[in-house]
mmCIF file of C-alpha atoms in Angstrom:
data_model
loop_
_atom_site.group_PDB
_atom_site.id
_atom_site.type_symbol
_atom_site.label_atom_id
_atom_site.label_comp_id
_atom_site.label_asym_id
_atom_site.label_seq_id
_atom_site.Cartn_x
_atom_site.Cartn_y
_atom_site.Cartn_z
ATOM 1 C CA UNK I 1 -0.877 15.824 12.989
ATOM 2 C CA UNK I 2 -0.148 18.347 10.439
ATOM 3 C CA UNK I 3 -2.175 21.540 10.271
ATOM 4 C CA UNK I 4 -3.522 20.973 6.711
ATOM 5 C CA UNK I 5 -7.178 22.000 6.536
ATOM 6 C CA UNK I 6 -8.636 19.140 4.574
ATOM 7 C CA UNK I 7 -6.391 16.164 5.036
ATOM 8 C CA UNK I 8 -7.287 14.693 8.408
ATOM 9 C CA UNK I 9 -3.954 13.955 10.038
ATOM 10 C CA UNK I 10 -3.346 12.659 13.445
ATOM 11 C CA UNK I 11 -1.104 15.295 13.081
ATOM 12 C CA UNK I 12 1.888 5.910 24.833
ATOM 13 C CA UNK I 13 3.601 4.511 27.352
ATOM 14 C CA UNK I 14 4.201 2.040 29.966
ATOM 15 C CA UNK I 15 4.572 2.815 33.614
ATOM 16 C CA UNK I 16 6.332 0.357 35.843
ATOM 17 C CA UNK I 17 6.090 0.362 39.658
ATOM 18 C CA UNK I 18 9.227 2.488 39.931
ATOM 19 C CA UNK I 19 9.893 5.401 37.636
ATOM 20 C CA UNK I 20 12.599 4.991 35.022
ATOM 21 C CA UNK I 21 14.062 7.456 32.604
ATOM 22 C CA UNK I 22 12.775 7.758 29.067
ATOM 23 C CA UNK I 23 9.741 5.964 27.753
ATOM 24 C CA UNK I 24 9.684 2.912 30.049
ATOM 25 C CA UNK I 25 10.010 -0.757 29.245
ATOM 26 C CA UNK I 26 8.119 -3.964 29.991
ATOM 27 C CA UNK I 27 9.013 -7.327 28.456
ATOM 28 C CA UNK I 28 5.516 -8.601 27.755
ATOM 29 C CA UNK I 29 1.916 -7.552 27.227
ATOM 30 C CA UNK I 30 -1.096 -8.792 29.212
ATOM 31 C CA UNK I 31 -4.683 -7.607 28.945
ATOM 32 C CA UNK I 32 -4.798 -7.372 32.741
ATOM 33 C CA UNK I 33 -1.698 -5.220 32.894
ATOM 34 C CA UNK I 34 -1.722 -1.472 32.315
ATOM 35 C CA UNK I 35 1.485 0.515 32.772
ATOM 36 C CA UNK I 36 3.224 -2.479 34.308
ATOM 37 C CA UNK I 37 0.630 -2.997 37.049
ATOM 38 C CA UNK I 38 -1.563 -6.077 37.425
ATOM 39 C CA UNK I 39 -5.029 -4.562 37.667
ATOM 40 C CA UNK I 40 -6.429 -7.636 39.410
ATOM 41 C CA UNK I 41 -4.196 -7.375 42.458
ATOM 42 C CA UNK I 42 -3.036 -3.802 42.936
ATOM 43 C CA UNK I 43 -4.764 -1.488 45.355
ATOM 44 C CA UNK I 44 -6.164 1.861 44.307
ATOM 45 C CA UNK I 45 -3.912 3.506 46.856
ATOM 46 C CA UNK I 46 -0.720 2.244 45.214
ATOM 47 C CA UNK I 47 0.995 4.998 43.257
ATOM 48 C CA UNK I 48 4.453 5.745 42.075
ATOM 49 C CA UNK I 49 4.640 8.531 44.636
ATOM 50 C CA UNK I 50 5.070 12.265 44.138
ATOM 51 C CA UNK I 51 7.876 13.203 41.796
ATOM 52 C CA UNK I 52 8.589 16.870 41.225
ATOM 53 C CA UNK I 53 10.743 16.184 38.169
ATOM 54 C CA UNK I 54 7.912 14.218 36.575
ATOM 55 C CA UNK I 55 5.451 16.994 37.325
ATOM 56 C CA UNK I 56 7.894 19.545 35.940
ATOM 57 C CA UNK I 57 8.165 17.501 32.754
ATOM 58 C CA UNK I 58 4.375 17.603 32.369
ATOM 59 C CA UNK I 59 4.374 21.377 32.762
ATOM 60 C CA UNK I 60 7.173 21.745 30.203
ATOM 61 C CA UNK I 61 5.283 19.634 27.677
ATOM 62 C CA UNK I 62 2.073 21.602 28.218
ATOM 63 C CA UNK I 63 3.967 24.852 27.718
ATOM 64 C CA UNK I 64 5.478 23.416 24.511
ATOM 65 C CA UNK I 65 2.004 22.533 23.222
ATOM 66 C CA UNK I 66 0.714 26.023 23.999
ATOM 67 C CA UNK I 67 3.742 27.619 22.365
ATOM 68 C CA UNK I 68 3.205 25.494 19.244
ATOM 69 C CA UNK I 69 -0.387 26.696 18.909
ATOM 70 C CA UNK I 70 0.519 30.362 19.402
ATOM 71 C CA UNK I 71 3.524 30.239 17.095
ATOM 72 C CA UNK I 72 1.566 28.381 14.394
ATOM 73 C CA UNK I 73 -1.171 31.022 14.458
ATOM 74 C CA UNK I 74 1.371 33.829 14.286
ATOM 75 C CA UNK I 75 3.150 32.227 11.328
ATOM 76 C CA UNK I 76 -0.173 31.553 9.618
ATOM 77 C CA UNK I 77 -1.206 35.198 9.888
ATOM 78 C CA UNK I 78 2.261 36.273 8.771
ATOM 79 C CA UNK I 79 2.018 34.056 5.674
ATOM 80 C CA UNK I 80 -1.485 35.201 4.788
ATOM 81 C CA UNK I 81 -0.368 38.815 4.918
ATOM 82 C CA UNK I 82 2.001 38.111 2.022
ATOM 83 C CA UNK I 83 5.284 38.205 3.930
ATOM 84 C CA UNK I 84 6.105 34.620 2.888
ATOM 85 C CA UNK I 85 5.242 34.478 -0.828
ATOM 86 C CA UNK I 86 6.702 31.085 -1.806
ATOM 87 C CA UNK I 87 4.289 28.181 -1.107
ATOM 88 C CA UNK I 88 7.132 25.835 -0.146
ATOM 89 C CA UNK I 89 8.414 28.342 2.409
ATOM 90 C CA UNK I 90 4.891 28.786 3.750
ATOM 91 C CA UNK I 91 4.600 25.046 4.355
ATOM 92 C CA UNK I 92 8.040 24.873 5.971
ATOM 93 C CA UNK I 93 7.285 27.865 8.192
ATOM 94 C CA UNK I 94 3.975 26.327 9.291
ATOM 95 C CA UNK I 95 5.685 22.994 9.984
ATOM 96 C CA UNK I 96 8.563 24.411 11.984
ATOM 97 C CA UNK I 97 6.209 26.615 13.984
ATOM 98 C CA UNK I 98 4.828 23.389 15.459
ATOM 99 C CA UNK I 99 7.913 21.188 15.340
ATOM 100 C CA UNK I 100 10.314 23.552 17.109
ATOM 101 C CA UNK I 101 8.334 24.009 20.367
ATOM 102 C CA UNK I 102 7.452 20.310 20.523
ATOM 103 C CA UNK I 103 11.010 19.284 19.727
ATOM 104 C CA UNK I 104 12.499 21.589 22.348
ATOM 105 C CA UNK I 105 10.059 20.339 24.973
ATOM 106 C CA UNK I 106 10.795 16.698 24.123
ATOM 107 C CA UNK I 107 14.560 17.221 24.206
ATOM 108 C CA UNK I 108 14.326 18.931 27.584
ATOM 109 C CA UNK I 109 12.342 16.044 29.055
ATOM 110 C CA UNK I 110 14.618 13.418 27.478
ATOM 111 C CA UNK I 111 17.857 15.090 28.471
ATOM 112 C CA UNK I 112 18.502 12.495 31.220
ATOM 113 C CA UNK I 113 17.301 9.444 29.290
ATOM 114 C CA UNK I 114 19.667 6.724 28.076
ATOM 115 C CA UNK I 115 19.979 6.420 24.306
ATOM 116 C CA UNK I 116 19.938 2.567 24.174
ATOM 117 C CA UNK I 117 16.719 2.493 26.185
ATOM 118 C CA UNK I 118 15.037 4.993 23.886
ATOM 119 C CA UNK I 119 15.998 3.071 20.762
ATOM 120 C CA UNK I 120 14.701 -0.173 22.255
ATOM 121 C CA UNK I 121 11.291 1.397 22.791
ATOM 122 C CA UNK I 122 11.059 2.254 19.120
ATOM 123 C CA UNK I 123 11.052 -1.446 18.251
ATOM 124 C CA UNK I 124 8.135 -2.730 16.176
ATOM 125 C CA UNK I 125 7.027 -6.354 16.517
ATOM 126 C CA UNK I 126 4.655 -8.292 14.276
ATOM 127 C CA UNK I 127 1.855 -7.761 16.786
ATOM 128 C CA UNK I 128 2.482 -4.009 16.691
ATOM 129 C CA UNK I 129 2.180 -4.029 12.898
ATOM 130 C CA UNK I 130 -1.123 -5.923 12.997
ATOM 131 C CA UNK I 131 -2.500 -3.629 15.679
ATOM 132 C CA UNK I 132 -1.309 -0.521 13.793
ATOM 133 C CA UNK I 133 -3.033 -1.619 10.589
ATOM 134 C CA UNK I 134 -6.204 -2.298 12.559
ATOM 135 C CA UNK I 135 -6.051 1.180 14.097
ATOM 136 C CA UNK I 136 -5.727 2.778 10.661
ATOM 137 C CA UNK I 137 -8.652 0.792 9.267
ATOM 138 C CA UNK I 138 -10.886 1.733 12.196
ATOM 139 C CA UNK I 139 -9.952 5.423 12.203
ATOM 140 C CA UNK I 140 -10.142 5.855 8.437
ATOM 141 C CA UNK I 141 -13.521 4.107 8.378
ATOM 142 C CA UNK I 142 -14.869 6.445 11.041
ATOM 143 C CA UNK I 143 -13.359 9.418 9.209
ATOM 144 C CA UNK I 144 -14.981 8.410 5.911
ATOM 145 C CA UNK I 145 -18.347 7.809 7.613
ATOM 146 C CA UNK I 146 -18.323 11.228 9.284
ATOM 147 C CA UNK I 147 -17.135 12.974 6.126
ATOM 148 C CA UNK I 148 -19.906 11.393 4.054
ATOM 149 C CA UNK I 149 -22.469 12.291 6.717
ATOM 150 C CA UNK I 150 -21.283 15.917 6.865
ATOM 151 C CA UNK I 151 -20.282 16.645 3.264
ATOM 152 C CA UNK I 152 -21.507 13.798 1.086
ATOM 153 C CA UNK I 153 -17.968 12.703 0.117
ATOM 154 C CA UNK I 154 -15.117 10.890 1.831
ATOM 155 C CA UNK I 155 -12.785 13.845 1.267
ATOM 156 C CA UNK I 156 -10.071 11.418 0.159
ATOM 157 C CA UNK I 157 -10.006 12.472 -3.473
ATOM 158 C CA UNK I 158 -7.133 13.977 -5.490
ATOM 159 C CA UNK I 159 -6.749 17.689 -4.928
ATOM 160 C CA UNK I 160 -7.709 19.793 -7.979
ATOM 161 C CA UNK I 161 -4.817 21.591 -9.640
ATOM 162 C CA UNK I 162 -4.434 24.244 -12.280
ATOM 163 C CA UNK I 163 -1.571 23.285 -14.524
ATOM 164 C CA UNK I 164 1.412 21.176 -13.464
ATOM 165 C CA UNK I 165 1.495 20.338 -9.748
ATOM 166 C CA UNK I 166 4.348 21.819 -7.732
ATOM 167 C CA UNK I 167 6.355 18.665 -7.056
ATOM 168 C CA UNK I 168 8.678 20.385 -4.576
ATOM 169 C CA UNK I 169 5.699 21.596 -2.576
ATOM 170 C CA UNK I 170 4.101 18.149 -2.616
ATOM 171 C CA UNK I 171 7.318 16.455 -1.495
ATOM 172 C CA UNK I 172 7.966 18.915 1.324
ATOM 173 C CA UNK I 173 4.386 18.587 2.513
ATOM 174 C CA UNK I 174 4.430 14.805 2.224
ATOM 175 C CA UNK I 175 7.671 14.361 4.162
ATOM 176 C CA UNK I 176 6.399 16.554 6.970
ATOM 177 C CA UNK I 177 3.003 14.885 7.108
ATOM 178 C CA UNK I 178 4.071 11.266 6.764
ATOM 179 C CA UNK I 179 7.427 11.171 8.563
ATOM 180 C CA UNK I 180 8.321 14.104 10.789
ATOM 181 C CA UNK I 181 4.963 14.939 12.361
ATOM 182 C CA UNK I 182 3.965 11.354 13.296
ATOM 183 C CA UNK I 183 7.317 10.595 14.926
ATOM 184 C CA UNK I 184 7.518 13.860 16.848
ATOM 185 C CA UNK I 185 3.899 13.819 17.985
ATOM 186 C CA UNK I 186 3.962 10.200 19.145
ATOM 187 C CA UNK I 187 7.142 10.813 21.124
ATOM 188 C CA UNK I 188 5.674 13.904 22.776
ATOM 189 C CA UNK I 189 2.141 12.643 23.422
ATOM 190 C CA UNK I 190 2.367 8.884 23.902
ATOM 191 C CA UNK I 191 6.064 8.521 24.673
ATOM 192 C CA UNK I 192 6.431 11.320 27.218
ATOM 193 C CA UNK I 193 3.256 13.074 28.323
ATOM 194 C CA UNK I 194 1.035 10.007 28.712
ATOM 195 C CA UNK I 195 3.639 8.056 30.670
ATOM 196 C CA UNK I 196 4.350 10.819 33.118
ATOM 197 C CA UNK I 197 0.675 11.579 33.567
ATOM 198 C CA UNK I 198 -0.054 7.900 34.253
ATOM 199 C CA UNK I 199 2.626 7.852 36.941
ATOM 200 C CA UNK I 200 0.687 10.513 38.849
ATOM 201 C CA UNK I 201 -2.457 8.343 38.959
ATOM 202 C CA UNK I 202 -3.374 5.205 40.909
ATOM 203 C CA UNK I 203 -3.089 1.830 39.157
ATOM 204 C CA UNK I 204 -6.842 1.576 38.602
ATOM 205 C CA UNK I 205 -7.139 5.098 37.180
ATOM 206 C CA UNK I 206 -4.073 5.120 34.970
ATOM 207 C CA UNK I 207 -6.216 4.387 31.942
ATOM 208 C CA UNK I 208 -7.334 8.022 32.241
ATOM 209 C CA UNK I 209 -3.854 9.026 31.102
ATOM 210 C CA UNK I 210 -4.640 7.467 27.713
ATOM 211 C CA UNK I 211 -7.939 9.362 27.429
ATOM 212 C CA UNK I 212 -6.610 12.702 28.667
ATOM 213 C CA UNK I 213 -3.597 12.514 26.373
ATOM 214 C CA UNK I 214 -5.854 11.645 23.428
ATOM 215 C CA UNK I 215 -8.044 14.635 24.322
ATOM 216 C CA UNK I 216 -5.044 16.995 24.271
ATOM 217 C CA UNK I 217 -3.875 15.392 21.030
ATOM 218 C CA UNK I 218 -7.240 16.064 19.372
ATOM 219 C CA UNK I 219 -7.496 19.543 20.871
ATOM 220 C CA UNK I 220 -4.085 20.506 19.502
ATOM 221 C CA UNK I 221 -5.124 19.600 15.979
ATOM 222 C CA UNK I 222 -8.364 21.487 16.366
ATOM 223 C CA UNK I 223 -6.558 24.605 17.602
ATOM 224 C CA UNK I 224 -4.104 24.340 14.709
ATOM 225 C CA UNK I 225 -7.020 24.861 12.348
ATOM 226 C CA UNK I 226 -7.391 21.335 10.982
ATOM 227 C CA UNK I 227 -11.142 21.824 10.529
ATOM 228 C CA UNK I 228 -12.186 24.477 8.017
ATOM 229 C CA UNK I 229 -15.834 24.409 9.183
ATOM 230 C CA UNK I 230 -17.559 23.600 12.495
ATOM 231 C CA UNK I 231 -18.542 20.156 11.216
ATOM 232 C CA UNK I 232 -15.064 19.685 9.807
ATOM 233 C CA UNK I 233 -13.622 20.577 13.176
ATOM 234 C CA UNK I 234 -15.902 18.044 14.867
ATOM 235 C CA UNK I 235 -14.757 15.385 12.422
ATOM 236 C CA UNK I 236 -11.105 16.194 13.081
ATOM 237 C CA UNK I 237 -11.587 16.119 16.842
ATOM 238 C CA UNK I 238 -13.480 12.811 16.905
ATOM 239 C CA UNK I 239 -11.104 10.969 14.581
ATOM 240 C CA UNK I 240 -7.888 12.294 16.110
ATOM 241 C CA UNK I 241 -9.207 11.516 19.594
ATOM 242 C CA UNK I 242 -9.989 7.966 18.471
ATOM 243 C CA UNK I 243 -6.551 7.622 16.898
ATOM 244 C CA UNK I 244 -4.896 8.953 20.058
ATOM 245 C CA UNK I 245 -6.915 6.645 22.321
ATOM 246 C CA UNK I 246 -6.100 3.542 20.260
ATOM 247 C CA UNK I 247 -2.392 4.301 19.842
ATOM 248 C CA UNK I 248 -2.212 5.253 23.514
ATOM 249 C CA UNK I 249 -3.723 1.909 24.477
ATOM 250 C CA UNK I 250 -1.218 0.078 22.284
ATOM 251 C CA UNK I 251 1.686 1.894 23.927
ATOM 252 C CA UNK I 252 0.309 1.370 27.432
ATOM 253 C CA UNK I 253 0.033 -2.382 26.876
ATOM 254 C CA UNK I 254 3.370 -2.913 25.089
ATOM 255 C CA UNK I 255 5.495 -0.101 26.546
ATOM 256 C CA UNK I 256 6.809 0.643 23.052
ATOM 257 C CA UNK I 257 5.935 3.577 20.822
ATOM 258 C CA UNK I 258 7.067 1.967 17.581
ATOM 259 C CA UNK I 259 3.599 0.590 16.848
ATOM 260 C CA UNK I 260 1.959 3.926 17.597
ATOM 261 C CA UNK I 261 4.353 5.721 15.252
ATOM 262 C CA UNK I 262 3.652 3.163 12.520
ATOM 263 C CA UNK I 263 -0.113 3.596 12.932
ATOM 264 C CA UNK I 264 0.246 7.385 12.785
ATOM 265 C CA UNK I 265 2.456 7.201 9.700
ATOM 266 C CA UNK I 266 0.055 4.871 7.880
ATOM 267 C CA UNK I 267 -2.942 6.983 8.879
ATOM 268 C CA UNK I 268 -1.388 10.089 7.376
ATOM 269 C CA UNK I 269 -0.003 8.192 4.387
ATOM 270 C CA UNK I 270 -3.485 7.084 3.356
ATOM 271 C CA UNK I 271 -4.606 10.721 3.184
ATOM 272 C CA UNK I 272 -1.513 11.851 1.288
ATOM 273 C CA UNK I 273 -1.744 9.075 -1.305
ATOM 274 C CA UNK I 274 -5.509 9.462 -1.738
ATOM 275 C CA UNK I 275 -5.337 13.246 -2.204
ATOM 276 C CA UNK I 276 -2.132 13.352 -4.266
ATOM 277 C CA UNK I 277 -2.812 15.283 -7.500
ATOM 278 C CA UNK I 278 -3.229 13.012 -10.502
#
């Protein structure tokens, strides 16, 4: 998710019995299967076993998330003090303050992964598209309901402008919100963190990886200042947690992050299109 104050932006993973590099792969989806384990037959004591490299990856990703929050706050204060006068540069600085730590953390974790395997897990099937659209409808409906309850409006109205809108600023913001942030965040949260966290749990508790990752996902957006008011912050947290839980479930059942990325892109795109100055 992007750190814009008003636009609510939501800005996954399959574990198989033996750990593999990258994001994991499973050829089919079954409602009884989570992270490659048949939940009707596996024992609670069955785990992938301790893996120091996997645990180290989790620590690296957590450090990257913390660094993104700290750097974003520093850049925000720096911009507000007048040291970055141009609005386009302010947006770019705010974006890169989050993207750089997350990108570095993801590259470090993926340094041993095979490129063909990673590309295969970006695949999007028809079922992924249907599920992604459903996720967007559910999350945007909840968002609109909460916004109306808290403010009396959906919040998805064109932003007021004085004079001619700054097209360069809108384009830079839109590209970051709709393309870069969804891809990077889904890779980090669902594609890397959730999978490695699930591998540390037993087969019957691996669903907690989806919930815990969604919690961190929502918390990150809250700490990045996505809610301008306490109620706005609550709205951001609830909706981004829901988005993270649903996309995480999709990734856990399909072992592909393509559908999660599509859902994230569409979720953000709705906000950008709806609030685009007329």
